[in-house]
Amino acid sequence: DQQVKQNSPSLSVQEGRISILNCDYTNSMFDYFLWYKKYPAEGPTFLISISSIKDKNEDGRFTVFLNKSAKHLSLHIVPSQPGDSAVYFCAALDMRFGAGTRLTVKP
Amino acid sequence: NAGVTQTPKFRILKIGQSMTLQCAQDMNHNYMYWYRQDPGMGLKLIYYSVGAGITDKGEVPNGYNVSRSTTEDFPLRLELAAPSQTSVYFCASSLFRETDTQYFGPGTRLTVL
């Protein structure tokens, strides 16, 4: 029972372009979401979060959008940099994580 | 300030053996968590603790046990290891609640043969 889904296992973008990572959830009770970034052989690190009272949260190059009616959130990275190459996990309250999307940013 | 530390980094076990994965944090966080990550999958919560002496099951607790005798330490015990427990295990902590930012350790890669 996957309540948090990241349907794209991988994404490749050119340096300087926008990266858009998507996440869907099934439980309408979820009201807080987090994005974590993970490099190989390291633990995940927190990136950005959003509460359901907002539909957008921005932190530098990273913006998360929440569409409650569609039960969908997305992480936008603009501009993308090679150092952003990592696996990105979406997580909901109740500590449920998506399967992750591997982002590769090509120079 | 070391954050969240985990030992060992790697371990190979034989079927039926037991071991304890150690986790410690020095941030005085109340909440601590154990996750496992299987290849191509997200993190699955095994157990969590909201404070010393209090633990609760997560999504995949079978085959594991935990204890929380101090705020700092949250060991995970595997009894009778099985190949299905081959995974990377992450410990994490957060200050007050699960919506707080979780800080993760570097992980323990466990193989059961």
mmCIF file with all atom_site columns, C-alpha atoms in Angstrom:
data_model
loop_
_atom_site.group_PDB
_atom_site.id
_atom_site.type_symbol
_atom_site.label_atom_id
_atom_site.label_alt_id
_atom_site.label_comp_id
_atom_site.label_asym_id
_atom_site.label_entity_id
_atom_site.label_seq_id
_atom_site.pdbx_PDB_ins_code
_atom_site.Cartn_x
_atom_site.Cartn_y
_atom_site.Cartn_z
_atom_site.occupancy
_atom_site.B_iso_or_equiv
_atom_site.pdbx_formal_charge
_atom_site.auth_seq_id
_atom_site.auth_comp_id
_atom_site.auth_asym_id
_atom_site.auth_atom_id
_atom_site.pdbx_PDB_model_num
ATOM 1   C CA . ASP A 1 1   ? 0.000  0.000   0.000   1.00 0.00 ? 1   ASP A CA 1
ATOM 2   C CA . GLN A 1 2   ? 2.033  2.901   -1.321  1.00 0.00 ? 2   GLN A CA 1
ATOM 3   C CA . GLN A 1 3   ? 0.470  6.037   0.006   1.00 0.00 ? 3   GLN A CA 1
ATOM 4   C CA . VAL A 1 4   ? 3.233  8.251   -1.350  1.00 0.00 ? 4   VAL A CA 1
ATOM 5   C CA . LYS A 1 5   ? 4.284  7.641   -4.950  1.00 0.00 ? 5   LYS A CA 1
ATOM 6   C CA . GLN A 1 6   ? 7.074  8.957   -7.075  1.00 0.00 ? 6   GLN A CA 1
ATOM 7   C CA . ASN A 1 7   ? 6.346  7.486   -10.466 1.00 0.00 ? 7   ASN A CA 1
ATOM 8   C CA . SER A 1 8   ? 9.494  8.634   -12.240 1.00 0.00 ? 8   SER A CA 1
ATOM 9   C CA . PRO A 1 9   ? 12.502 6.615   -11.098 1.00 0.00 ? 9   PRO A CA 1
ATOM 10  C CA . SER A 1 10  ? 14.901 8.893   -12.947 1.00 0.00 ? 10  SER A CA 1
ATOM 11  C CA . LEU A 1 11  ? 15.178 12.303  -14.569 1.00 0.00 ? 11  LEU A CA 1
ATOM 12  C CA . SER A 1 12  ? 17.975 13.813  -16.614 1.00 0.00 ? 12  SER A CA 1
ATOM 13  C CA . VAL A 1 13  ? 18.264 17.540  -17.314 1.00 0.00 ? 13  VAL A CA 1
ATOM 14  C CA . GLN A 1 14  ? 20.849 19.919  -18.710 1.00 0.00 ? 14  GLN A CA 1
ATOM 15  C CA . GLU A 1 15  ? 22.706 22.270  -16.383 1.00 0.00 ? 15  GLU A CA 1
ATOM 16  C CA . GLY A 1 16  ? 20.906 25.603  -16.117 1.00 0.00 ? 16  GLY A CA 1
ATOM 17  C CA . ARG A 1 17  ? 17.495 24.188  -17.037 1.00 0.00 ? 17  ARG A CA 1
ATOM 18  C CA . ILE A 1 18  ? 14.582 23.493  -14.727 1.00 0.00 ? 18  ILE A CA 1
ATOM 19  C CA . SER A 1 19  ? 14.199 20.144  -12.958 1.00 0.00 ? 19  SER A CA 1
ATOM 20  C CA . ILE A 1 20  ? 10.674 19.123  -11.972 1.00 0.00 ? 20  ILE A CA 1
ATOM 21  C CA . LEU A 1 21  ? 10.230 16.154  -9.662  1.00 0.00 ? 21  LEU A CA 1
ATOM 22  C CA . ASN A 1 22  ? 6.735  14.885  -8.976  1.00 0.00 ? 22  ASN A CA 1
ATOM 23  C CA . CYS A 1 23  ? 5.042  13.154  -6.078  1.00 0.00 ? 23  CYS A CA 1
ATOM 24  C CA . ASP A 1 24  ? 1.484  11.875  -5.613  1.00 0.00 ? 24  ASP A CA 1
ATOM 25  C CA . TYR A 1 25  ? -0.251 10.809  -2.447  1.00 0.00 ? 25  TYR A CA 1
ATOM 26  C CA . THR A 1 26  ? -3.454 8.967   -1.726  1.00 0.00 ? 26  THR A CA 1
ATOM 27  C CA . ASN A 1 27  ? -4.331 9.905   1.849   1.00 0.00 ? 27  ASN A CA 1
ATOM 28  C CA . SER A 1 28  ? -6.161 13.238  2.019   1.00 0.00 ? 28  SER A CA 1
ATOM 29  C CA . MET A 1 29  ? -5.344 13.398  5.741   1.00 0.00 ? 29  MET A CA 1
ATOM 30  C CA . PHE A 1 30  ? -1.693 14.069  4.925   1.00 0.00 ? 30  PHE A CA 1
ATOM 31  C CA . ASP A 1 31  ? -1.155 17.749  5.605   1.00 0.00 ? 31  ASP A CA 1
ATOM 32  C CA . TYR A 1 32  ? 2.610  18.155  5.711   1.00 0.00 ? 32  TYR A CA 1
ATOM 33  C CA . PHE A 1 33  ? 5.203  17.085  3.173   1.00 0.00 ? 33  PHE A CA 1
ATOM 34  C CA . LEU A 1 34  ? 8.968  17.108  3.052   1.00 0.00 ? 34  LEU A CA 1
ATOM 35  C CA . TRP A 1 35  ? 11.571 16.599  0.351   1.00 0.00 ? 35  TRP A CA 1
ATOM 36  C CA . TYR A 1 36  ? 14.868 14.950  1.159   1.00 0.00 ? 36  TYR A CA 1
ATOM 37  C CA . LYS A 1 37  ? 17.967 14.670  -0.986  1.00 0.00 ? 37  LYS A CA 1
ATOM 38  C CA . LYS A 1 38  ? 20.301 11.694  -0.839  1.00 0.00 ? 38  LYS A CA 1
ATOM 39  C CA . TYR A 1 39  ? 23.803 11.279  -2.191  1.00 0.00 ? 39  TYR A CA 1
ATOM 40  C CA . PRO A 1 40  ? 25.322 7.778   -2.575  1.00 0.00 ? 40  PRO A CA 1
ATOM 41  C CA . ALA A 1 41  ? 26.606 6.214   0.646   1.00 0.00 ? 41  ALA A CA 1
ATOM 42  C CA . GLU A 1 42  ? 25.090 9.001   2.757   1.00 0.00 ? 42  GLU A CA 1
ATOM 43  C CA . GLY A 1 43  ? 21.879 9.402   4.694   1.00 0.00 ? 43  GLY A CA 1
ATOM 44  C CA . PRO A 1 44  ? 19.092 11.604  3.326   1.00 0.00 ? 44  PRO A CA 1
ATOM 45  C CA . THR A 1 45  ? 19.240 15.306  4.157   1.00 0.00 ? 45  THR A CA 1
ATOM 46  C CA . PHE A 1 46  ? 16.292 17.636  4.478   1.00 0.00 ? 46  PHE A CA 1
ATOM 47  C CA . LEU A 1 47  ? 15.693 19.969  1.548   1.00 0.00 ? 47  LEU A CA 1
ATOM 48  C CA . ILE A 1 48  ? 12.353 21.747  1.830   1.00 0.00 ? 48  ILE A CA 1
ATOM 49  C CA . SER A 1 49  ? 8.880  21.240  3.285   1.00 0.00 ? 49  SER A CA 1
ATOM 50  C CA . ILE A 1 50  ? 5.339  22.452  2.774   1.00 0.00 ? 50  ILE A CA 1
ATOM 51  C CA . SER A 1 51  ? 2.238  22.556  4.919   1.00 0.00 ? 51  SER A CA 1
ATOM 52  C CA . SER A 1 52  ? -1.214 22.082  3.442   1.00 0.00 ? 52  SER A CA 1
ATOM 53  C CA . ILE A 1 53  ? -2.165 25.617  4.466   1.00 0.00 ? 53  ILE A CA 1
ATOM 54  C CA . LYS A 1 54  ? 0.140  26.777  1.660   1.00 0.00 ? 54  LYS A CA 1
ATOM 55  C CA . ASP A 1 55  ? 0.301  25.906  -2.006  1.00 0.00 ? 55  ASP A CA 1
ATOM 56  C CA . LYS A 1 56  ? 3.883  27.006  -2.517  1.00 0.00 ? 56  LYS A CA 1
ATOM 57  C CA . ASN A 1 57  ? 7.093  27.229  -0.536  1.00 0.00 ? 57  ASN A CA 1
ATOM 58  C CA . GLU A 1 58  ? 10.333 28.616  -1.871  1.00 0.00 ? 58  GLU A CA 1
ATOM 59  C CA . ASP A 1 59  ? 13.910 28.365  -0.663  1.00 0.00 ? 59  ASP A CA 1
ATOM 60  C CA . GLY A 1 60  ? 16.509 29.731  -3.016  1.00 0.00 ? 60  GLY A CA 1
ATOM 61  C CA . ARG A 1 61  ? 16.606 27.598  -6.152  1.00 0.00 ? 61  ARG A CA 1
ATOM 62  C CA . PHE A 1 62  ? 14.109 25.127  -4.718  1.00 0.00 ? 62  PHE A CA 1
ATOM 63  C CA . THR A 1 63  ? 10.335 25.566  -4.819  1.00 0.00 ? 63  THR A CA 1
ATOM 64  C CA . VAL A 1 64  ? 7.725  23.042  -3.779  1.00 0.00 ? 64  VAL A CA 1
ATOM 65  C CA . PHE A 1 65  ? 4.160  23.296  -5.080  1.00 0.00 ? 65  PHE A CA 1
ATOM 66  C CA . LEU A 1 66  ? 1.192  21.548  -3.496  1.00 0.00 ? 66  LEU A CA 1
ATOM 67  C CA . ASN A 1 67  ? -2.080 20.825  -5.291  1.00 0.00 ? 67  ASN A CA 1
ATOM 68  C CA . LYS A 1 68  ? -4.375 19.436  -2.618  1.00 0.00 ? 68  LYS A CA 1
ATOM 69  C CA . SER A 1 69  ? -7.303 18.712  -4.908  1.00 0.00 ? 69  SER A CA 1
ATOM 70  C CA . ALA A 1 70  ? -5.072 16.583  -7.146  1.00 0.00 ? 70  ALA A CA 1
ATOM 71  C CA . LYS A 1 71  ? -3.113 15.153  -4.188  1.00 0.00 ? 71  LYS A CA 1
ATOM 72  C CA . HIS A 1 72  ? 0.041  16.112  -6.005  1.00 0.00 ? 72  HIS A CA 1
ATOM 73  C CA . LEU A 1 73  ? 3.185  17.968  -5.157  1.00 0.00 ? 73  LEU A CA 1
ATOM 74  C CA . SER A 1 74  ? 6.196  18.879  -7.195  1.00 0.00 ? 74  SER A CA 1
ATOM 75  C CA . LEU A 1 75  ? 9.708  20.103  -6.521  1.00 0.00 ? 75  LEU A CA 1
ATOM 76  C CA . HIS A 1 76  ? 11.179 22.615  -8.941  1.00 0.00 ? 76  HIS A CA 1
ATOM 77  C CA . ILE A 1 77  ? 14.902 23.282  -9.083  1.00 0.00 ? 77  ILE A CA 1
ATOM 78  C CA . VAL A 1 78  ? 15.902 26.363  -11.055 1.00 0.00 ? 78  VAL A CA 1
ATOM 79  C CA . PRO A 1 79  ? 18.548 26.585  -12.354 1.00 0.00 ? 79  PRO A CA 1
ATOM 80  C CA . SER A 1 80  ? 19.713 22.990  -12.049 1.00 0.00 ? 80  SER A CA 1
ATOM 81  C CA . GLN A 1 81  ? 23.363 22.412  -11.209 1.00 0.00 ? 81  GLN A CA 1
ATOM 82  C CA . PRO A 1 82  ? 25.538 19.281  -11.499 1.00 0.00 ? 82  PRO A CA 1
ATOM 83  C CA . GLY A 1 83  ? 25.787 19.199  -7.684  1.00 0.00 ? 83  GLY A CA 1
ATOM 84  C CA . ASP A 1 84  ? 22.019 18.666  -7.570  1.00 0.00 ? 84  ASP A CA 1
ATOM 85  C CA . SER A 1 85  ? 22.524 15.166  -8.999  1.00 0.00 ? 85  SER A CA 1
ATOM 86  C CA . ALA A 1 86  ? 21.130 12.911  -6.276  1.00 0.00 ? 86  ALA A CA 1
ATOM 87  C CA . VAL A 1 87  ? 18.089 10.855  -5.349  1.00 0.00 ? 87  VAL A CA 1
ATOM 88  C CA . TYR A 1 88  ? 15.149 12.948  -4.167  1.00 0.00 ? 88  TYR A CA 1
ATOM 89  C CA . PHE A 1 89  ? 12.552 11.524  -1.815  1.00 0.00 ? 89  PHE A CA 1
ATOM 90  C CA . CYS A 1 90  ? 9.135  12.916  -1.126  1.00 0.00 ? 90  CYS A CA 1
ATOM 91  C CA . ALA A 1 91  ? 7.793  12.180  2.368   1.00 0.00 ? 91  ALA A CA 1
ATOM 92  C CA . ALA A 1 92  ? 4.498  12.736  4.139   1.00 0.00 ? 92  ALA A CA 1
ATOM 93  C CA . LEU A 1 93  ? 3.525  13.058  7.762   1.00 0.00 ? 93  LEU A CA 1
ATOM 94  C CA . ASP A 1 94  ? 3.320  9.565   9.226   1.00 0.00 ? 94  ASP A CA 1
ATOM 95  C CA . MET A 1 95  ? 6.867  9.066   7.975   1.00 0.00 ? 95  MET A CA 1
ATOM 96  C CA . ARG A 1 96  ? 5.934  7.555   4.627   1.00 0.00 ? 96  ARG A CA 1
ATOM 97  C CA . PHE A 1 97  ? 8.456  8.009   1.863   1.00 0.00 ? 97  PHE A CA 1
ATOM 98  C CA . GLY A 1 98  ? 8.163  7.691   -1.885  1.00 0.00 ? 98  GLY A CA 1
ATOM 99  C CA . ALA A 1 99  ? 10.524 5.419   -3.795  1.00 0.00 ? 99  ALA A CA 1
ATOM 100 C CA . GLY A 1 100 ? 12.670 8.333   -4.903  1.00 0.00 ? 100 GLY A CA 1
ATOM 101 C CA . THR A 1 101 ? 13.639 9.941   -8.193  1.00 0.00 ? 101 THR A CA 1
ATOM 102 C CA . ARG A 1 102 ? 17.238 9.922   -9.318  1.00 0.00 ? 102 ARG A CA 1
ATOM 103 C CA . LEU A 1 103 ? 18.089 13.306  -10.803 1.00 0.00 ? 103 LEU A CA 1
ATOM 104 C CA . THR A 1 104 ? 21.088 13.652  -13.098 1.00 0.00 ? 104 THR A CA 1
ATOM 105 C CA . VAL A 1 105 ? 22.124 17.147  -14.115 1.00 0.00 ? 105 VAL A CA 1
ATOM 106 C CA . LYS A 1 106 ? 24.464 17.104  -17.104 1.00 0.00 ? 106 LYS A CA 1
ATOM 107 C CA . PRO A 1 107 ? 27.086 19.846  -17.530 1.00 0.00 ? 107 PRO A CA 1
ATOM 108 C CA . ASN B 2 1   ? 28.576 17.868  17.360  1.00 0.00 ? 1   ASN B CA 1
ATOM 109 C CA . ALA B 2 2   ? 28.484 14.559  15.485  1.00 0.00 ? 2   ALA B CA 1
ATOM 110 C CA . GLY B 2 3   ? 24.725 14.529  14.703  1.00 0.00 ? 3   GLY B CA 1
ATOM 111 C CA . VAL B 2 4   ? 23.447 10.982  14.162  1.00 0.00 ? 4   VAL B CA 1
ATOM 112 C CA . THR B 2 5   ? 26.018 8.200   14.161  1.00 0.00 ? 5   THR B CA 1
ATOM 113 C CA . GLN B 2 6   ? 25.506 4.576   13.181  1.00 0.00 ? 6   GLN B CA 1
ATOM 114 C CA . THR B 2 7   ? 27.695 1.535   13.631  1.00 0.00 ? 7   THR B CA 1
ATOM 115 C CA . PRO B 2 8   ? 28.715 -0.622  11.923  1.00 0.00 ? 8   PRO B CA 1
ATOM 116 C CA . LYS B 2 9   ? 28.856 0.741   8.366   1.00 0.00 ? 9   LYS B CA 1
ATOM 117 C CA . PHE B 2 10  ? 28.768 -2.702  6.808   1.00 0.00 ? 10  PHE B CA 1
ATOM 118 C CA . ARG B 2 11  ? 27.973 -6.169  8.081   1.00 0.00 ? 11  ARG B CA 1
ATOM 119 C CA . ILE B 2 12  ? 27.494 -9.625  6.614   1.00 0.00 ? 12  ILE B CA 1
ATOM 120 C CA . LEU B 2 13  ? 25.417 -12.056 8.643   1.00 0.00 ? 13  LEU B CA 1
ATOM 121 C CA . LYS B 2 14  ? 24.596 -15.700 8.183   1.00 0.00 ? 14  LYS B CA 1
ATOM 122 C CA . ILE B 2 15  ? 20.978 -16.828 8.248   1.00 0.00 ? 15  ILE B CA 1
ATOM 123 C CA . GLY B 2 16  ? 19.832 -17.260 11.836  1.00 0.00 ? 16  GLY B CA 1
ATOM 124 C CA . GLN B 2 17  ? 22.482 -15.018 13.391  1.00 0.00 ? 17  GLN B CA 1
ATOM 125 C CA . SER B 2 18  ? 21.593 -12.030 15.523  1.00 0.00 ? 18  SER B CA 1
ATOM 126 C CA . MET B 2 19  ? 23.047 -8.562  15.721  1.00 0.00 ? 19  MET B CA 1
ATOM 127 C CA . THR B 2 20  ? 22.412 -5.088  17.051  1.00 0.00 ? 20  THR B CA 1
ATOM 128 C CA . LEU B 2 21  ? 22.683 -1.978  14.896  1.00 0.00 ? 21  LEU B CA 1
ATOM 129 C CA . GLN B 2 22  ? 23.751 0.958   17.000  1.00 0.00 ? 22  GLN B CA 1
ATOM 130 C CA . CYS B 2 23  ? 22.430 4.496   16.636  1.00 0.00 ? 23  CYS B CA 1
ATOM 131 C CA . ALA B 2 24  ? 23.282 7.536   18.716  1.00 0.00 ? 24  ALA B CA 1
ATOM 132 C CA . GLN B 2 25  ? 22.472 11.240  18.448  1.00 0.00 ? 25  GLN B CA 1
ATOM 133 C CA . ASP B 2 26  ? 23.956 14.159  20.351  1.00 0.00 ? 26  ASP B CA 1
ATOM 134 C CA . MET B 2 27  ? 21.332 16.785  19.500  1.00 0.00 ? 27  MET B CA 1
ATOM 135 C CA . ASN B 2 28  ? 19.049 16.029  22.456  1.00 0.00 ? 28  ASN B CA 1
ATOM 136 C CA . HIS B 2 29  ? 16.266 15.072  20.074  1.00 0.00 ? 29  HIS B CA 1
ATOM 137 C CA . ASN B 2 30  ? 13.172 13.434  21.490  1.00 0.00 ? 30  ASN B CA 1
ATOM 138 C CA . TYR B 2 31  ? 12.144 11.460  18.416  1.00 0.00 ? 31  TYR B CA 1
ATOM 139 C CA . MET B 2 32  ? 14.234 8.708   16.886  1.00 0.00 ? 32  MET B CA 1
ATOM 140 C CA . TYR B 2 33  ? 13.484 6.407   13.958  1.00 0.00 ? 33  TYR B CA 1
ATOM 141 C CA . TRP B 2 34  ? 14.730 3.322   12.187  1.00 0.00 ? 34  TRP B CA 1
ATOM 142 C CA . TYR B 2 35  ? 14.169 2.916   8.454   1.00 0.00 ? 35  TYR B CA 1
ATOM 143 C CA . ARG B 2 36  ? 15.213 0.344   5.920   1.00 0.00 ? 36  ARG B CA 1
ATOM 144 C CA . GLN B 2 37  ? 15.761 1.029   2.245   1.00 0.00 ? 37  GLN B CA 1
ATOM 145 C CA . ASP B 2 38  ? 15.616 -1.830  -0.228  1.00 0.00 ? 38  ASP B CA 1
ATOM 146 C CA . PRO B 2 39  ? 17.000 -1.376  -3.764  1.00 0.00 ? 39  PRO B CA 1
ATOM 147 C CA . GLY B 2 40  ? 14.740 0.845   -5.889  1.00 0.00 ? 40  GLY B CA 1
ATOM 148 C CA . MET B 2 41  ? 12.412 1.461   -2.990  1.00 0.00 ? 41  MET B CA 1
ATOM 149 C CA . GLY B 2 42  ? 11.743 4.294   -0.611  1.00 0.00 ? 42  GLY B CA 1
ATOM 150 C CA . LEU B 2 43  ? 12.488 4.253   3.069   1.00 0.00 ? 43  LEU B CA 1
ATOM 151 C CA . LYS B 2 44  ? 10.179 2.098   5.163   1.00 0.00 ? 44  LYS B CA 1
ATOM 152 C CA . LEU B 2 45  ? 9.730  2.883   8.841   1.00 0.00 ? 45  LEU B CA 1
ATOM 153 C CA . ILE B 2 46  ? 10.587 -0.054  11.114  1.00 0.00 ? 46  ILE B CA 1
ATOM 154 C CA . TYR B 2 47  ? 10.236 1.418   14.609  1.00 0.00 ? 47  TYR B CA 1
ATOM 155 C CA . TYR B 2 48  ? 10.231 4.831   16.168  1.00 0.00 ? 48  TYR B CA 1
ATOM 156 C CA . SER B 2 49  ? 10.489 6.343   19.616  1.00 0.00 ? 49  SER B CA 1
ATOM 157 C CA . VAL B 2 50  ? 9.035  9.570   20.996  1.00 0.00 ? 50  VAL B CA 1
ATOM 158 C CA . GLY B 2 51  ? 11.286 9.591   24.046  1.00 0.00 ? 51  GLY B CA 1
ATOM 159 C CA . ALA B 2 52  ? 13.272 7.441   26.439  1.00 0.00 ? 52  ALA B CA 1
ATOM 160 C CA . GLY B 2 53  ? 11.285 4.363   27.416  1.00 0.00 ? 53  GLY B CA 1
ATOM 161 C CA . ILE B 2 54  ? 8.677  4.771   24.664  1.00 0.00 ? 54  ILE B CA 1
ATOM 162 C CA . THR B 2 55  ? 8.787  2.893   21.364  1.00 0.00 ? 55  THR B CA 1
ATOM 163 C CA . ASP B 2 56  ? 6.231  2.042   18.735  1.00 0.00 ? 56  ASP B CA 1
ATOM 164 C CA . LYS B 2 57  ? 5.987  -0.039  15.585  1.00 0.00 ? 57  LYS B CA 1
ATOM 165 C CA . GLY B 2 58  ? 6.251  1.433   12.140  1.00 0.00 ? 58  GLY B CA 1
ATOM 166 C CA . GLU B 2 59  ? 5.283  -0.012  8.797   1.00 0.00 ? 59  GLU B CA 1
ATOM 167 C CA . VAL B 2 60  ? 7.627  -3.060  8.765   1.00 0.00 ? 60  VAL B CA 1
ATOM 168 C CA . PRO B 2 61  ? 8.479  -4.114  12.364  1.00 0.00 ? 61  PRO B CA 1
ATOM 169 C CA . ASN B 2 62  ? 8.503  -7.904  11.986  1.00 0.00 ? 62  ASN B CA 1
ATOM 170 C CA . GLY B 2 63  ? 11.854 -9.499  12.754  1.00 0.00 ? 63  GLY B CA 1
ATOM 171 C CA . TYR B 2 64  ? 13.162 -6.479  14.660  1.00 0.00 ? 64  TYR B CA 1
ATOM 172 C CA . ASN B 2 65  ? 13.200 -5.166  18.192  1.00 0.00 ? 65  ASN B CA 1
ATOM 173 C CA . VAL B 2 66  ? 14.197 -1.821  19.664  1.00 0.00 ? 66  VAL B CA 1
ATOM 174 C CA . SER B 2 67  ? 14.782 -0.229  23.025  1.00 0.00 ? 67  SER B CA 1
ATOM 175 C CA . ARG B 2 68  ? 15.252 3.365   24.143  1.00 0.00 ? 68  ARG B CA 1
ATOM 176 C CA . SER B 2 69  ? 16.806 3.512   27.573  1.00 0.00 ? 69  SER B CA 1
ATOM 177 C CA . THR B 2 70  ? 18.379 6.939   27.033  1.00 0.00 ? 70  THR B CA 1
ATOM 178 C CA . THR B 2 71  ? 17.576 10.003  24.924  1.00 0.00 ? 71  THR B CA 1
ATOM 179 C CA . GLU B 2 72  ? 20.792 9.523   22.949  1.00 0.00 ? 72  GLU B CA 1
ATOM 180 C CA . ASP B 2 73  ? 20.700 5.845   21.960  1.00 0.00 ? 73  ASP B CA 1
ATOM 181 C CA . PHE B 2 74  ? 18.237 3.810   19.910  1.00 0.00 ? 74  PHE B CA 1
ATOM 182 C CA . PRO B 2 75  ? 19.629 0.361   19.048  1.00 0.00 ? 75  PRO B CA 1
ATOM 183 C CA . LEU B 2 76  ? 17.892 -1.945  16.572  1.00 0.00 ? 76  LEU B CA 1
ATOM 184 C CA . ARG B 2 77  ? 18.071 -5.667  17.240  1.00 0.00 ? 77  ARG B CA 1
ATOM 185 C CA . LEU B 2 78  ? 17.760 -8.317  14.555  1.00 0.00 ? 78  LEU B CA 1
ATOM 186 C CA . GLU B 2 79  ? 16.980 -11.758 15.865  1.00 0.00 ? 79  GLU B CA 1
ATOM 187 C CA . LEU B 2 80  ? 17.304 -14.781 13.568  1.00 0.00 ? 80  LEU B CA 1
ATOM 188 C CA . ALA B 2 81  ? 18.485 -12.864 10.513  1.00 0.00 ? 81  ALA B CA 1
ATOM 189 C CA . ALA B 2 82  ? 16.844 -13.766 7.203   1.00 0.00 ? 82  ALA B CA 1
ATOM 190 C CA . PRO B 2 83  ? 17.832 -12.929 3.593   1.00 0.00 ? 83  PRO B CA 1
ATOM 191 C CA . SER B 2 84  ? 14.761 -10.665 3.409   1.00 0.00 ? 84  SER B CA 1
ATOM 192 C CA . GLN B 2 85  ? 16.480 -8.384  5.933   1.00 0.00 ? 85  GLN B CA 1
ATOM 193 C CA . THR B 2 86  ? 19.269 -7.598  3.498   1.00 0.00 ? 86  THR B CA 1
ATOM 194 C CA . SER B 2 87  ? 18.942 -3.844  3.186   1.00 0.00 ? 87  SER B CA 1
ATOM 195 C CA . VAL B 2 88  ? 20.436 -0.485  4.079   1.00 0.00 ? 88  VAL B CA 1
ATOM 196 C CA . TYR B 2 89  ? 19.320 0.672   7.494   1.00 0.00 ? 89  TYR B CA 1
ATOM 197 C CA . PHE B 2 90  ? 19.053 4.341   8.404   1.00 0.00 ? 90  PHE B CA 1
ATOM 198 C CA . CYS B 2 91  ? 18.583 5.828   11.826  1.00 0.00 ? 91  CYS B CA 1
ATOM 199 C CA . ALA B 2 92  ? 17.167 9.341   12.146  1.00 0.00 ? 92  ALA B CA 1
ATOM 200 C CA . SER B 2 93  ? 16.151 11.806  14.824  1.00 0.00 ? 93  SER B CA 1
ATOM 201 C CA . SER B 2 94  ? 13.980 14.895  15.093  1.00 0.00 ? 94  SER B CA 1
ATOM 202 C CA . LEU B 2 95  ? 13.433 17.405  17.855  1.00 0.00 ? 95  LEU B CA 1
ATOM 203 C CA . PHE B 2 96  ? 9.776  17.448  18.876  1.00 0.00 ? 96  PHE B CA 1
ATOM 204 C CA . ARG B 2 97  ? 7.651  15.564  16.375  1.00 0.00 ? 97  ARG B CA 1
ATOM 205 C CA . GLU B 2 98  ? 7.658  13.715  13.104  1.00 0.00 ? 98  GLU B CA 1
ATOM 206 C CA . THR B 2 99  ? 7.001  16.863  11.094  1.00 0.00 ? 99  THR B CA 1
ATOM 207 C CA . ASP B 2 100 ? 10.244 18.335  12.298  1.00 0.00 ? 100 ASP B CA 1
ATOM 208 C CA . THR B 2 101 ? 13.199 17.932  10.014  1.00 0.00 ? 101 THR B CA 1
ATOM 209 C CA . GLN B 2 102 ? 14.661 14.473  10.446  1.00 0.00 ? 102 GLN B CA 1
ATOM 210 C CA . TYR B 2 103 ? 18.418 14.160  10.630  1.00 0.00 ? 103 TYR B CA 1
ATOM 211 C CA . PHE B 2 104 ? 19.733 10.901  9.250   1.00 0.00 ? 104 PHE B CA 1
ATOM 212 C CA . GLY B 2 105 ? 22.777 8.835   10.001  1.00 0.00 ? 105 GLY B CA 1
ATOM 213 C CA . PRO B 2 106 ? 25.004 7.551   7.173   1.00 0.00 ? 106 PRO B CA 1
ATOM 214 C CA . GLY B 2 107 ? 23.395 4.104   7.148   1.00 0.00 ? 107 GLY B CA 1
ATOM 215 C CA . THR B 2 108 ? 24.391 0.499   7.783   1.00 0.00 ? 108 THR B CA 1
ATOM 216 C CA . ARG B 2 109 ? 24.538 -1.847  4.807   1.00 0.00 ? 109 ARG B CA 1
ATOM 217 C CA . LEU B 2 110 ? 23.518 -5.313  5.969   1.00 0.00 ? 110 LEU B CA 1
ATOM 218 C CA . THR B 2 111 ? 23.740 -8.489  3.898   1.00 0.00 ? 111 THR B CA 1
ATOM 219 C CA . VAL B 2 112 ? 22.267 -11.759 5.129   1.00 0.00 ? 112 VAL B CA 1
ATOM 220 C CA . LEU B 2 113 ? 23.575 -14.852 3.355   1.00 0.00 ? 113 LEU B CA 1
#
